CSV table of C-alpha atoms and ligand atoms in Angstrom, one decimal:
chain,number,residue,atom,x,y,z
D,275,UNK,CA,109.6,207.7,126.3
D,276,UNK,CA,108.5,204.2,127.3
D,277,UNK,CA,109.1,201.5,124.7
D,278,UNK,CA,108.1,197.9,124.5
D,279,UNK,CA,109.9,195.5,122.3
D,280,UNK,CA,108.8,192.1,120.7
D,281,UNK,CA,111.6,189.8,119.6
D,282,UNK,CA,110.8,186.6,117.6
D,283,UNK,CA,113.1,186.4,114.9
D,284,UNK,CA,114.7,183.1,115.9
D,285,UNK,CA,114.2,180.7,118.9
D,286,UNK,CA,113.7,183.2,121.5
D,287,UNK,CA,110.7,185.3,122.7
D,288,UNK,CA,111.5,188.3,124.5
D,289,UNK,CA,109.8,191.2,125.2
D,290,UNK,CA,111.2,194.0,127.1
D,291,UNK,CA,110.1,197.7,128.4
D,292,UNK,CA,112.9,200.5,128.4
D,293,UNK,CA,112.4,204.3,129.9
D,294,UNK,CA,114.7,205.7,127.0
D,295,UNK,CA,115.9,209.1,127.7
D,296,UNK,CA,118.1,211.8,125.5
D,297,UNK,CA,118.7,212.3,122.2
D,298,UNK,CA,120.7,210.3,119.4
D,299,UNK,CA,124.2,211.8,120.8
D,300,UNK,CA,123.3,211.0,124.4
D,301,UNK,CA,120.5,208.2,125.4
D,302,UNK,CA,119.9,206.6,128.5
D,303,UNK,CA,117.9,203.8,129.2
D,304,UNK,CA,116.1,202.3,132.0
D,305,UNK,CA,115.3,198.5,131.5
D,306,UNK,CA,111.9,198.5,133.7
D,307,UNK,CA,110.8,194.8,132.7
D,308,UNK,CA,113.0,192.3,130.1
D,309,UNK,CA,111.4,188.6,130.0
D,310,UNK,CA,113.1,186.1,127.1
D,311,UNK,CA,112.1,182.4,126.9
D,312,UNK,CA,114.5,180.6,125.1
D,313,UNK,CA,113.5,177.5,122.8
D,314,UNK,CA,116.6,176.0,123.0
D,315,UNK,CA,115.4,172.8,124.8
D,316,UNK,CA,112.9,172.1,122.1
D,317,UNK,CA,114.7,172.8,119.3
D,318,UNK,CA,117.8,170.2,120.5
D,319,UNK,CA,116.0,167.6,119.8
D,320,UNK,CA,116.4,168.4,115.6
D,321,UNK,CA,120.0,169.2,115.9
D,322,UNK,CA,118.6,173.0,114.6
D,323,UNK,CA,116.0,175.7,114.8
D,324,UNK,CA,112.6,174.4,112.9
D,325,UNK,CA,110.9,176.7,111.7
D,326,UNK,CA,107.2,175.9,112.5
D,327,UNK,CA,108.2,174.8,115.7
D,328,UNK,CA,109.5,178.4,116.6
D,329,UNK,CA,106.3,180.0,115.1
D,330,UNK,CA,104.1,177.7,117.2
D,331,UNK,CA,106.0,178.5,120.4
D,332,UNK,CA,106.1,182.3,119.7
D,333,UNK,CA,102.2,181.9,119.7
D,334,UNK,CA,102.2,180.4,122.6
D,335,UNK,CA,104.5,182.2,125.1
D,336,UNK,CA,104.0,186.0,123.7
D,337,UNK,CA,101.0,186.9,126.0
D,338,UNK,CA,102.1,185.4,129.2
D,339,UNK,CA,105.5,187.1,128.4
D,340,UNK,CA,103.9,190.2,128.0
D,341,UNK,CA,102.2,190.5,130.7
D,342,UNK,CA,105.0,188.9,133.2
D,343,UNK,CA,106.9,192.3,131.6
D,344,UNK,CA,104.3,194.6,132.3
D,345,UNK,CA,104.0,194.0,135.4
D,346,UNK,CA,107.4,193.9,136.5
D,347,UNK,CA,107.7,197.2,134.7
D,348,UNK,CA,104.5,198.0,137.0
D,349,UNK,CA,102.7,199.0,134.1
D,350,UNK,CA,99.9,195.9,134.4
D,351,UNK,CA,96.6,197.1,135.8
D,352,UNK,CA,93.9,194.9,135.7
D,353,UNK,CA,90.0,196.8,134.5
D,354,UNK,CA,87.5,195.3,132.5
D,355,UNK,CA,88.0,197.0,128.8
D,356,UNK,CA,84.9,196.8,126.7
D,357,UNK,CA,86.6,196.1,122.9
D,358,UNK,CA,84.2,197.0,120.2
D,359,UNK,CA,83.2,194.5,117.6
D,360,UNK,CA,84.9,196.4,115.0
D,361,UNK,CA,88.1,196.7,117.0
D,362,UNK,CA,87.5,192.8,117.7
D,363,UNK,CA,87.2,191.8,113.7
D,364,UNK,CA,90.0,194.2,112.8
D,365,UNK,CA,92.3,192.3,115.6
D,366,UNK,CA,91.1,188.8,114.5
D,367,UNK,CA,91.8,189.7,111.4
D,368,UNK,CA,95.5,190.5,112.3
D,369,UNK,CA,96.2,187.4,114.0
D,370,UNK,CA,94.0,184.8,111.9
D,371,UNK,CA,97.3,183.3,110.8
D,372,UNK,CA,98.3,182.7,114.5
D,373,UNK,CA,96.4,179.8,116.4
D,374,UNK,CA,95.4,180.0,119.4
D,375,UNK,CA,97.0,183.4,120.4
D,376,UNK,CA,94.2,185.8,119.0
D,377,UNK,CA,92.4,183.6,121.9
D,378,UNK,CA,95.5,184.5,124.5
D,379,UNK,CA,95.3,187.9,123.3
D,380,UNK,CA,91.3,188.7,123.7
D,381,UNK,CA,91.4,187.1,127.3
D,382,UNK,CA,94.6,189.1,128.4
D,383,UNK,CA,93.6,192.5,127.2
D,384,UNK,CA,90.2,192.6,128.5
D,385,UNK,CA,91.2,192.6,131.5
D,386,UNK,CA,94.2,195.0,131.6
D,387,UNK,CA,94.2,198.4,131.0
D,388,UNK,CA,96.6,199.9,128.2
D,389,UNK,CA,99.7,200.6,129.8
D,390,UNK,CA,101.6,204.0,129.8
D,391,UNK,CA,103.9,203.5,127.3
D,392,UNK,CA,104.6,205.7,124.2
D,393,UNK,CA,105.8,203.5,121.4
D,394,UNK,CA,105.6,199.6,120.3
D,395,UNK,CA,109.1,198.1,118.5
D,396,UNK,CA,108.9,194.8,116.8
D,397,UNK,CA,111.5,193.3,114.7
D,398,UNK,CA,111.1,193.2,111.0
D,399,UNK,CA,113.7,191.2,109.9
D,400,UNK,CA,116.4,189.6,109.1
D,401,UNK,CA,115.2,186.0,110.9
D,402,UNK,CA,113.1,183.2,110.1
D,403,UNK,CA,109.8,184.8,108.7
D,404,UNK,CA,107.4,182.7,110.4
D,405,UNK,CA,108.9,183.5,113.6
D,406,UNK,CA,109.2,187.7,112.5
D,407,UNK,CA,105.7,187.1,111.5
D,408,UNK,CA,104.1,186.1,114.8
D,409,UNK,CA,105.7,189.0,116.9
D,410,UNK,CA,104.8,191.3,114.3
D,411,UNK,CA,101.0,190.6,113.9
D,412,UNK,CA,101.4,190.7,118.1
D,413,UNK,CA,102.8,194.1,117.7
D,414,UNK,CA,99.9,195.4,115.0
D,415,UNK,CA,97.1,194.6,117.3
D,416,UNK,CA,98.9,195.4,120.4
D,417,UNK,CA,99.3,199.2,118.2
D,418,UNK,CA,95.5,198.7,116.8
D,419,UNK,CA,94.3,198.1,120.7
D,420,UNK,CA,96.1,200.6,122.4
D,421,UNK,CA,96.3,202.8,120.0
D,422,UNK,CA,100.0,203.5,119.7
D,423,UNK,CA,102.8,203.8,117.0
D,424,UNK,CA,104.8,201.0,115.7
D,425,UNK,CA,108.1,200.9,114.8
D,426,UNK,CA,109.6,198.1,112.6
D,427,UNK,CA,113.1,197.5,113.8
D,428,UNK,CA,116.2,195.4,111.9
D,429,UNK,CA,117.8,192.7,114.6
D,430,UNK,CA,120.9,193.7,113.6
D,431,UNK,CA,120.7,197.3,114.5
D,432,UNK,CA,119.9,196.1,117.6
D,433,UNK,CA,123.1,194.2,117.8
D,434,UNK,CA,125.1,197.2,116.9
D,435,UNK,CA,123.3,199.3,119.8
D,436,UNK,CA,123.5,197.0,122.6
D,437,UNK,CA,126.9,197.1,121.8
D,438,UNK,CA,127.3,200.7,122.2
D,439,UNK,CA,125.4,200.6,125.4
D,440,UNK,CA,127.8,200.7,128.1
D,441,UNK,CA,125.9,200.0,132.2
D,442,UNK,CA,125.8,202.7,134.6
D,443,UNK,CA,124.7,201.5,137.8
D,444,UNK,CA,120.8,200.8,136.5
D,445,UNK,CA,121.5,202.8,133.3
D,446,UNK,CA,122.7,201.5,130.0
D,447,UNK,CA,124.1,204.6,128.0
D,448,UNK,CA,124.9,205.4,124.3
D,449,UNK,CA,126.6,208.6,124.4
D,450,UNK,CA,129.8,210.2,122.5
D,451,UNK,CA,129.8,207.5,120.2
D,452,UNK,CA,133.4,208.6,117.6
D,453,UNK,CA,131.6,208.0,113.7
D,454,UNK,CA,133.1,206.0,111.7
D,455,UNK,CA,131.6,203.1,113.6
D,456,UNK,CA,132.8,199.8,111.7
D,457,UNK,CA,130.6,196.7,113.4
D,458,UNK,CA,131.5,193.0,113.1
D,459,UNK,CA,128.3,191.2,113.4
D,460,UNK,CA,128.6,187.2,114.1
D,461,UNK,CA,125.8,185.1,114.4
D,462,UNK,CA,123.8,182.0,113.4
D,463,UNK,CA,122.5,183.7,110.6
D,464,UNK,CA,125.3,186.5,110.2
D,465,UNK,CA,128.8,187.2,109.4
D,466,UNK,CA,129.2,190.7,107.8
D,467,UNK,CA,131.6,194.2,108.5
D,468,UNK,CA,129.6,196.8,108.1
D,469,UNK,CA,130.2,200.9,108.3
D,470,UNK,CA,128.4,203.6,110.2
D,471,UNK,CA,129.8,206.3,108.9
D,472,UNK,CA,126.9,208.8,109.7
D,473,UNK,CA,125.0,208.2,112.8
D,474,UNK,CA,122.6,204.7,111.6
D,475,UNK,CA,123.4,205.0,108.1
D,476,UNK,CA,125.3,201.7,106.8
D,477,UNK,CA,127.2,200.7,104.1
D,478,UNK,CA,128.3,196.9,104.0
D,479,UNK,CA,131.9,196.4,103.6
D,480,UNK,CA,132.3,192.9,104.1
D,481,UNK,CA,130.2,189.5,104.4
D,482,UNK,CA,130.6,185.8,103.7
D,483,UNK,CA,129.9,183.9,101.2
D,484,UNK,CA,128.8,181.1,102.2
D,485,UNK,CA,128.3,180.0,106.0
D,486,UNK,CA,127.9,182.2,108.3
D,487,UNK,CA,130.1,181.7,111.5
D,488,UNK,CA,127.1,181.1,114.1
D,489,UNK,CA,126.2,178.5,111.6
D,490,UNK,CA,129.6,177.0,111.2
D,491,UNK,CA,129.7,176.7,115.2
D,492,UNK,CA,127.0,175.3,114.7
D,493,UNK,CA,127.3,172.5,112.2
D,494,UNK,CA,130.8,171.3,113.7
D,495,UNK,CA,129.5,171.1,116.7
D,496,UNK,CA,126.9,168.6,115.5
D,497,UNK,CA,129.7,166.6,113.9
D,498,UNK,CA,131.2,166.5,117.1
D,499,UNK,CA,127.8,164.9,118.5
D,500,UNK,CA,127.5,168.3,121.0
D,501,UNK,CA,124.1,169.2,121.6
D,502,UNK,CA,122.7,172.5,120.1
D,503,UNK,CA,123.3,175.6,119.6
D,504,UNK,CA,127.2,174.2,119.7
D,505,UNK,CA,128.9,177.3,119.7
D,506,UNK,CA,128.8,177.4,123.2
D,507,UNK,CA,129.6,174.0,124.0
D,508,UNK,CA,132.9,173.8,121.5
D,509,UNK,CA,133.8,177.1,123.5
D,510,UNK,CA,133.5,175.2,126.5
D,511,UNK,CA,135.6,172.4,125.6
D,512,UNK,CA,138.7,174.9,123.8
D,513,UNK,CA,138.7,176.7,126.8
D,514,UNK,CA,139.2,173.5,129.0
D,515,UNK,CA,142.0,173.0,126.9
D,516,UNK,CA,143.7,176.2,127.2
D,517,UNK,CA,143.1,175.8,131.0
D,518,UNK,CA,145.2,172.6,131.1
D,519,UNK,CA,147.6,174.9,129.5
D,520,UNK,CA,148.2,173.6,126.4
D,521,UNK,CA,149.4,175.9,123.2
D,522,UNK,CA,148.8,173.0,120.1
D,523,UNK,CA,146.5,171.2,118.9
D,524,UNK,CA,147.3,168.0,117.0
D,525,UNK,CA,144.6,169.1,114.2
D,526,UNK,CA,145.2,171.7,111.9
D,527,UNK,CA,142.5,173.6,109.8
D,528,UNK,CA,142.5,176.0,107.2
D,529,UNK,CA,141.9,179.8,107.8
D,530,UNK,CA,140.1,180.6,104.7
D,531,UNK,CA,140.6,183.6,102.8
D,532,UNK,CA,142.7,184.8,104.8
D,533,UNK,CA,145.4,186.4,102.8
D,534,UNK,CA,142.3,187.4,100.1
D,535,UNK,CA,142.6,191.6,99.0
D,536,UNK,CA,139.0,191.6,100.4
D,537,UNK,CA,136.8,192.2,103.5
D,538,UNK,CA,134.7,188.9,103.0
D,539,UNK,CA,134.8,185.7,104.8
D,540,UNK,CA,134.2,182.0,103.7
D,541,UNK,CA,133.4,179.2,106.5
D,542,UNK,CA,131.8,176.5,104.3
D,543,UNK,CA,135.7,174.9,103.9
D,544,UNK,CA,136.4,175.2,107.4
D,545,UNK,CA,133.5,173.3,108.1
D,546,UNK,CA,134.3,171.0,105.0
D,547,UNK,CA,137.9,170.4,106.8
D,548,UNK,CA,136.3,169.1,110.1
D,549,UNK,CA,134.1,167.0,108.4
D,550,UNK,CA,137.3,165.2,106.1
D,551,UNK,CA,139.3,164.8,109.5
D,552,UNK,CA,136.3,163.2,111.0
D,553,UNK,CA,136.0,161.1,108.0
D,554,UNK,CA,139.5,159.6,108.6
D,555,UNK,CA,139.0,159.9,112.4
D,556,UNK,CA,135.0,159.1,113.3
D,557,UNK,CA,135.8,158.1,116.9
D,558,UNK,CA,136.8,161.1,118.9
D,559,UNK,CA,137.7,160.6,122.3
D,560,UNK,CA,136.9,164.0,124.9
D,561,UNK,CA,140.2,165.0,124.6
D,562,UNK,CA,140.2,164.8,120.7
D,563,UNK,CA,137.3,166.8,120.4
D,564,UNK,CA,138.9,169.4,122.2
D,565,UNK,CA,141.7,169.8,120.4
D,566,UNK,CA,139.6,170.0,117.5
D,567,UNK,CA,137.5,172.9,119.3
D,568,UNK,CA,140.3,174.7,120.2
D,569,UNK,CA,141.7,174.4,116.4
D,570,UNK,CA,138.4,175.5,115.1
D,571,UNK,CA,137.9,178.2,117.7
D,572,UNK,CA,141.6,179.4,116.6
D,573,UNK,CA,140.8,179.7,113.2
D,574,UNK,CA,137.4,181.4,113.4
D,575,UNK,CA,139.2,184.2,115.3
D,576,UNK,CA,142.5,184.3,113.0
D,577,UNK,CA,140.2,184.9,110.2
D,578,UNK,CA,137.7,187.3,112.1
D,579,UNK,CA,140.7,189.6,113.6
D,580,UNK,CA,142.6,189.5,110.3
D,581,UNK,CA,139.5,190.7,108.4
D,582,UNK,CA,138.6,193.1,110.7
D,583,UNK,CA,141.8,194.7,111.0
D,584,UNK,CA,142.0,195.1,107.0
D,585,UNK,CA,138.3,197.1,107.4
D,586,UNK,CA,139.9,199.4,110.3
D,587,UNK,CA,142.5,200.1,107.9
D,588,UNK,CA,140.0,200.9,105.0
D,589,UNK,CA,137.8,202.8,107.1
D,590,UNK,CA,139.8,204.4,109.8
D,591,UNK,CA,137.1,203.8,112.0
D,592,UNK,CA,137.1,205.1,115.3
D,593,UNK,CA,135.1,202.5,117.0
D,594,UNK,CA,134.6,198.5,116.6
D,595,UNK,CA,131.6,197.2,117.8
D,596,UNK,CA,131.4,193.3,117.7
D,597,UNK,CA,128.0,192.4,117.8
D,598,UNK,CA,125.3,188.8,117.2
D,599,UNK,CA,125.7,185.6,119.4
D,600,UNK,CA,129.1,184.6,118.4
D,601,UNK,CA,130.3,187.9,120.1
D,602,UNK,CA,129.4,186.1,123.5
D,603,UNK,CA,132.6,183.7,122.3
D,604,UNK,CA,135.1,184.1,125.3
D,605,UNK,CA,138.2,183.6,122.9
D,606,UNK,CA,137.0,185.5,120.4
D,607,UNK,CA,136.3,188.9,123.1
D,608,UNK,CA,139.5,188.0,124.5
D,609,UNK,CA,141.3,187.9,120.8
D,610,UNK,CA,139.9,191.0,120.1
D,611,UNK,CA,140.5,193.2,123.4
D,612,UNK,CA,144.2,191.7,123.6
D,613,UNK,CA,144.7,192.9,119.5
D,614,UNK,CA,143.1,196.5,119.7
D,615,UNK,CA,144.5,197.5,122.7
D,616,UNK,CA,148.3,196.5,121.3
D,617,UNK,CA,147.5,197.6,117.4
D,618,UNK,CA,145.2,199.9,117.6
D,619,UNK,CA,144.8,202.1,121.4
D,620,UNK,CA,143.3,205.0,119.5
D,621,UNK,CA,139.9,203.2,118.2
D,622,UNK,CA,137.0,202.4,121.2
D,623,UNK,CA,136.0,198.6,121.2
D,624,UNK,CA,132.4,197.9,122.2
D,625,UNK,CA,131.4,194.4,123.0
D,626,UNK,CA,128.3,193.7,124.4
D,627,UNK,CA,128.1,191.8,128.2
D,628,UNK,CA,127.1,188.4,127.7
D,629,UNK,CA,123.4,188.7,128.4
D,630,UNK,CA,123.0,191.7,125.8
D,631,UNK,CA,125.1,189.6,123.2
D,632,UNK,CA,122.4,186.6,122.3
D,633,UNK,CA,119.1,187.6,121.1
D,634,UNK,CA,116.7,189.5,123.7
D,635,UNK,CA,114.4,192.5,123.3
D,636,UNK,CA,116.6,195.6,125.1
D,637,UNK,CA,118.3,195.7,122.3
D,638,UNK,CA,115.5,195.7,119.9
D,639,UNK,CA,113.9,198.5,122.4
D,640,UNK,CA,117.2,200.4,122.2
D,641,UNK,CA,117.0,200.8,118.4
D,642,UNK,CA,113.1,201.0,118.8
D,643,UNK,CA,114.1,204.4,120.5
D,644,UNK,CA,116.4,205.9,117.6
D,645,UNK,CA,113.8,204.7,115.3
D,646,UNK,CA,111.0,206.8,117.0
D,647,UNK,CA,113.2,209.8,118.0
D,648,UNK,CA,112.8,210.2,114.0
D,649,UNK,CA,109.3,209.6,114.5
D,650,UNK,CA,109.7,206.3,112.0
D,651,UNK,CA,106.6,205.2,112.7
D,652,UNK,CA,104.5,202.1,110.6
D,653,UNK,CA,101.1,201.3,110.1
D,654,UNK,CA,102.2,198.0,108.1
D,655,UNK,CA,105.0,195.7,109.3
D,656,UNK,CA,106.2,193.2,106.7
D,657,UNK,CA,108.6,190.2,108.4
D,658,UNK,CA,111.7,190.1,106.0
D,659,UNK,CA,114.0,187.5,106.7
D,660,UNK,CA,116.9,188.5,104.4
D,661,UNK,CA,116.5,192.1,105.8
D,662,UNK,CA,119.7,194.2,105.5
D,663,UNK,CA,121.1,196.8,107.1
D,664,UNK,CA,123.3,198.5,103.7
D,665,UNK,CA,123.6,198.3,100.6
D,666,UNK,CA,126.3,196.9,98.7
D,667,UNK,CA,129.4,199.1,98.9
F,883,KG4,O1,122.5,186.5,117.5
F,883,KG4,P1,122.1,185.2,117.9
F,883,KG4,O2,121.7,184.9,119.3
F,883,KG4,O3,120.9,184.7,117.0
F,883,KG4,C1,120.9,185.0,115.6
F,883,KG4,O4,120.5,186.1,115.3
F,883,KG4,O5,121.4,184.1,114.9
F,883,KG4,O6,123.3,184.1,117.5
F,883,KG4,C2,123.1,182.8,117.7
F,883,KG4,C3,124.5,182.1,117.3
F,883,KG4,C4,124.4,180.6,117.3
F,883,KG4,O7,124.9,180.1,116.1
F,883,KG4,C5,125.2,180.2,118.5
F,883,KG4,O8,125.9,178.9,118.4
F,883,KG4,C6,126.2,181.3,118.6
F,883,KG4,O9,125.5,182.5,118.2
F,883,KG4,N1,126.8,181.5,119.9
F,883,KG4,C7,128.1,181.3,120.1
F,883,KG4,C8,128.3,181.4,121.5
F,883,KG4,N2,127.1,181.8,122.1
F,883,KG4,C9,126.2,181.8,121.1
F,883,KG4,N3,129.1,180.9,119.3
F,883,KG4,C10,130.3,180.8,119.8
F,883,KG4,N4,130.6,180.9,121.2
F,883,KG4,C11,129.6,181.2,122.0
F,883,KG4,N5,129.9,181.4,123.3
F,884,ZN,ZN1,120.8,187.9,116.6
């Protein structure tokens, strides 16, 4: 089966086209095209994503993304199509709320046969909804044109799945995966422990309550004047510390929650700490703000690891997937692969590489796949920012 993915839900467009193979106990998948355009460089300007901005850019970049994946997928053939005025108004229709792309779109696809491919994925949700919407109002008239079946897929799955996938030569694979799963997802927008008991069925078993710790990366790292996103600048500047060998940092900040009975996190007093100690200390010299970086990276991981490790015991889970940006976090993977190999060798850690870890579209294609195996198919997409993968436990 031949998917193509669309991924808007923050400040990246991706699109990506996967020959998925196997069934849900044993898939392999064949990337065949993968093109991401990250926003990053406009959005640094405001400290943050913006919203409209992200929409706007999603517009403009989907159709020259699609087709620079199709045809590195092979899969672009140019032929004049004749597109019926009904099929026209219908597709207008779908992408009035989109400026300037149902222009993009009309141009492209009348000149380019519909591919061979089998299934369209989009993400639903969770994100920014005017970012979800414009990939998903792609993805309906891409499914209205070429007449094929949409699925509506959560961001976080993916994140859980691309995970899983472990490379084989050209291959990613998801095989003999040992339920319970128990996933730590960290990102901008994320920080929640969440069970797969059965195979894609999820029941939350911890989340924050207030920042998540993408965000708190984030935010400190804008008090520290880094540019954005600063999670991986302050990981740049604690590791330059470590390197020079050095164990302490002359800050100390809080881990909270840490000795709380529950599986939830907190990061808005972390982030409340850094701000104090700048408040008594505004000038930071370079070496400052790395001991601050290193202190803040410390603490993020004592507080991940030590909740973590209270959900393993809860669950006796059999694998840990960390998942979402923040898993790309050198200190953190290394925290993590250094504590389950010496307290617990009997449960399988998954972390994604580096590439799969940040936002992109295999992943969404990857869960696209389980999604249509179950023949999940849509014929209306609805974007849904706060979109969640379980209920409440
Ligand atoms: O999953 P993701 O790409 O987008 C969301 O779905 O939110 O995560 C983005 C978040 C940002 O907050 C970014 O600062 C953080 O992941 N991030 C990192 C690193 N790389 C990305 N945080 C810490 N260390 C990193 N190396
Ligand atoms: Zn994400």
């Amino acid at each position: 089966m031949k998917i193509l993915a669309i991924e808007t839900s923050c400040d990246e467009t991706a699109i990506a086209i996967l020959e998925c193979k196997g069934d849900e106990k044993h898939a392999e998948f064949t990337v065949l095209g993968n093109t991401l355009l990250s926003q990053i460089e406009i959005h640094k300007e405001y400290g943050g994503v913006f919203p409209a901005l992200a929409k706007r850019e999603h517009a403009k970049n989907l159709v020259p993304i699609l087709e620079a994946t199709l045809e590195e997928a092979e899969l672009l053939h140019e032929d004049t199509q004749v597109i019926s005025e009904e099929m026209h108004a219908n597709i207008s229709l779908v992408l009035a709320r989109e400026p300037g792309l149902a222009e993009a779109f009309f141009e492209f696809v009348s000149e380019c046969e519909p591919p061979r491919i089998d299934a369209i994925a989009v993400t639903a949700g969770p994100g920014l909804e005017p970012a979800l919407w414009v990939g998903i109002n792609f993805a309906r008239a891409l499914a209205l044109l070429w007449k094929k079946p949409l699925v509506a897929v959560n961001h976080m799955e993916g994140h859980i799945l691309s995970a899983l996938a472990s490379e084989q030569g050209e291959s990613l694979l998801i095989q003999d995966v040992q339920t319970p799963v128990l996933a730590l997802l960290i990102s901008g927008g994320h920080t929640e422990l969440v069970l797969m008991k059965n195979w894609l069925k999820y029941e939350l078993i911890g989340q924050t309550r207030d920042d998540a710790v993408g965000e708190a990366f984030d935010k400190v790292a804008r008090m520290l004047e880094l540019p954005y996103p600063g999670g991986p600048e302050i990981s740049r500047l604690a590791e330059e510390f470590r390197k020079l060998g050095n164990e302490t940092s002359k800050f100390t900040l809080p881990r909270p929650m840490l000795h709380d009975a529950t599986c939830d996190f907190s990061f808005a007093g972390l982030k409340t700490a850094v701000l104090y100690l700048l408040k008594d200390k505004p000038e930071l010299s370079v070496e400052e703000k790395k001991h601050l970086a290193h202190e803040f990276e410390n603490a993020v991981a004592d507080v991940l690891w030590k909740k973590t490790s209270r959900a393993l015991e809860q669950t006796g889970a059999q694998t840990l997937v960390l998942g979402g940006g923040v898993s790309a976090n050198t200190h953190i993977r290394r925290v993590f692969t250094e504590k389950m190999r010496s307290e617990y060798p009997h449960v399988t850690l998954c972390i994604p590489s580096a590439t799969l870890a940040t936002d992109n579209a295999i992943m969404i294609a990857l869960a696209g796949f389980y999604r249509a195996s179950r023949e999940e198919f849509v014929t209306d997409v609805r974007a849904n920012g706060n979109l969640s993968l379980a209920p409440v436990r």
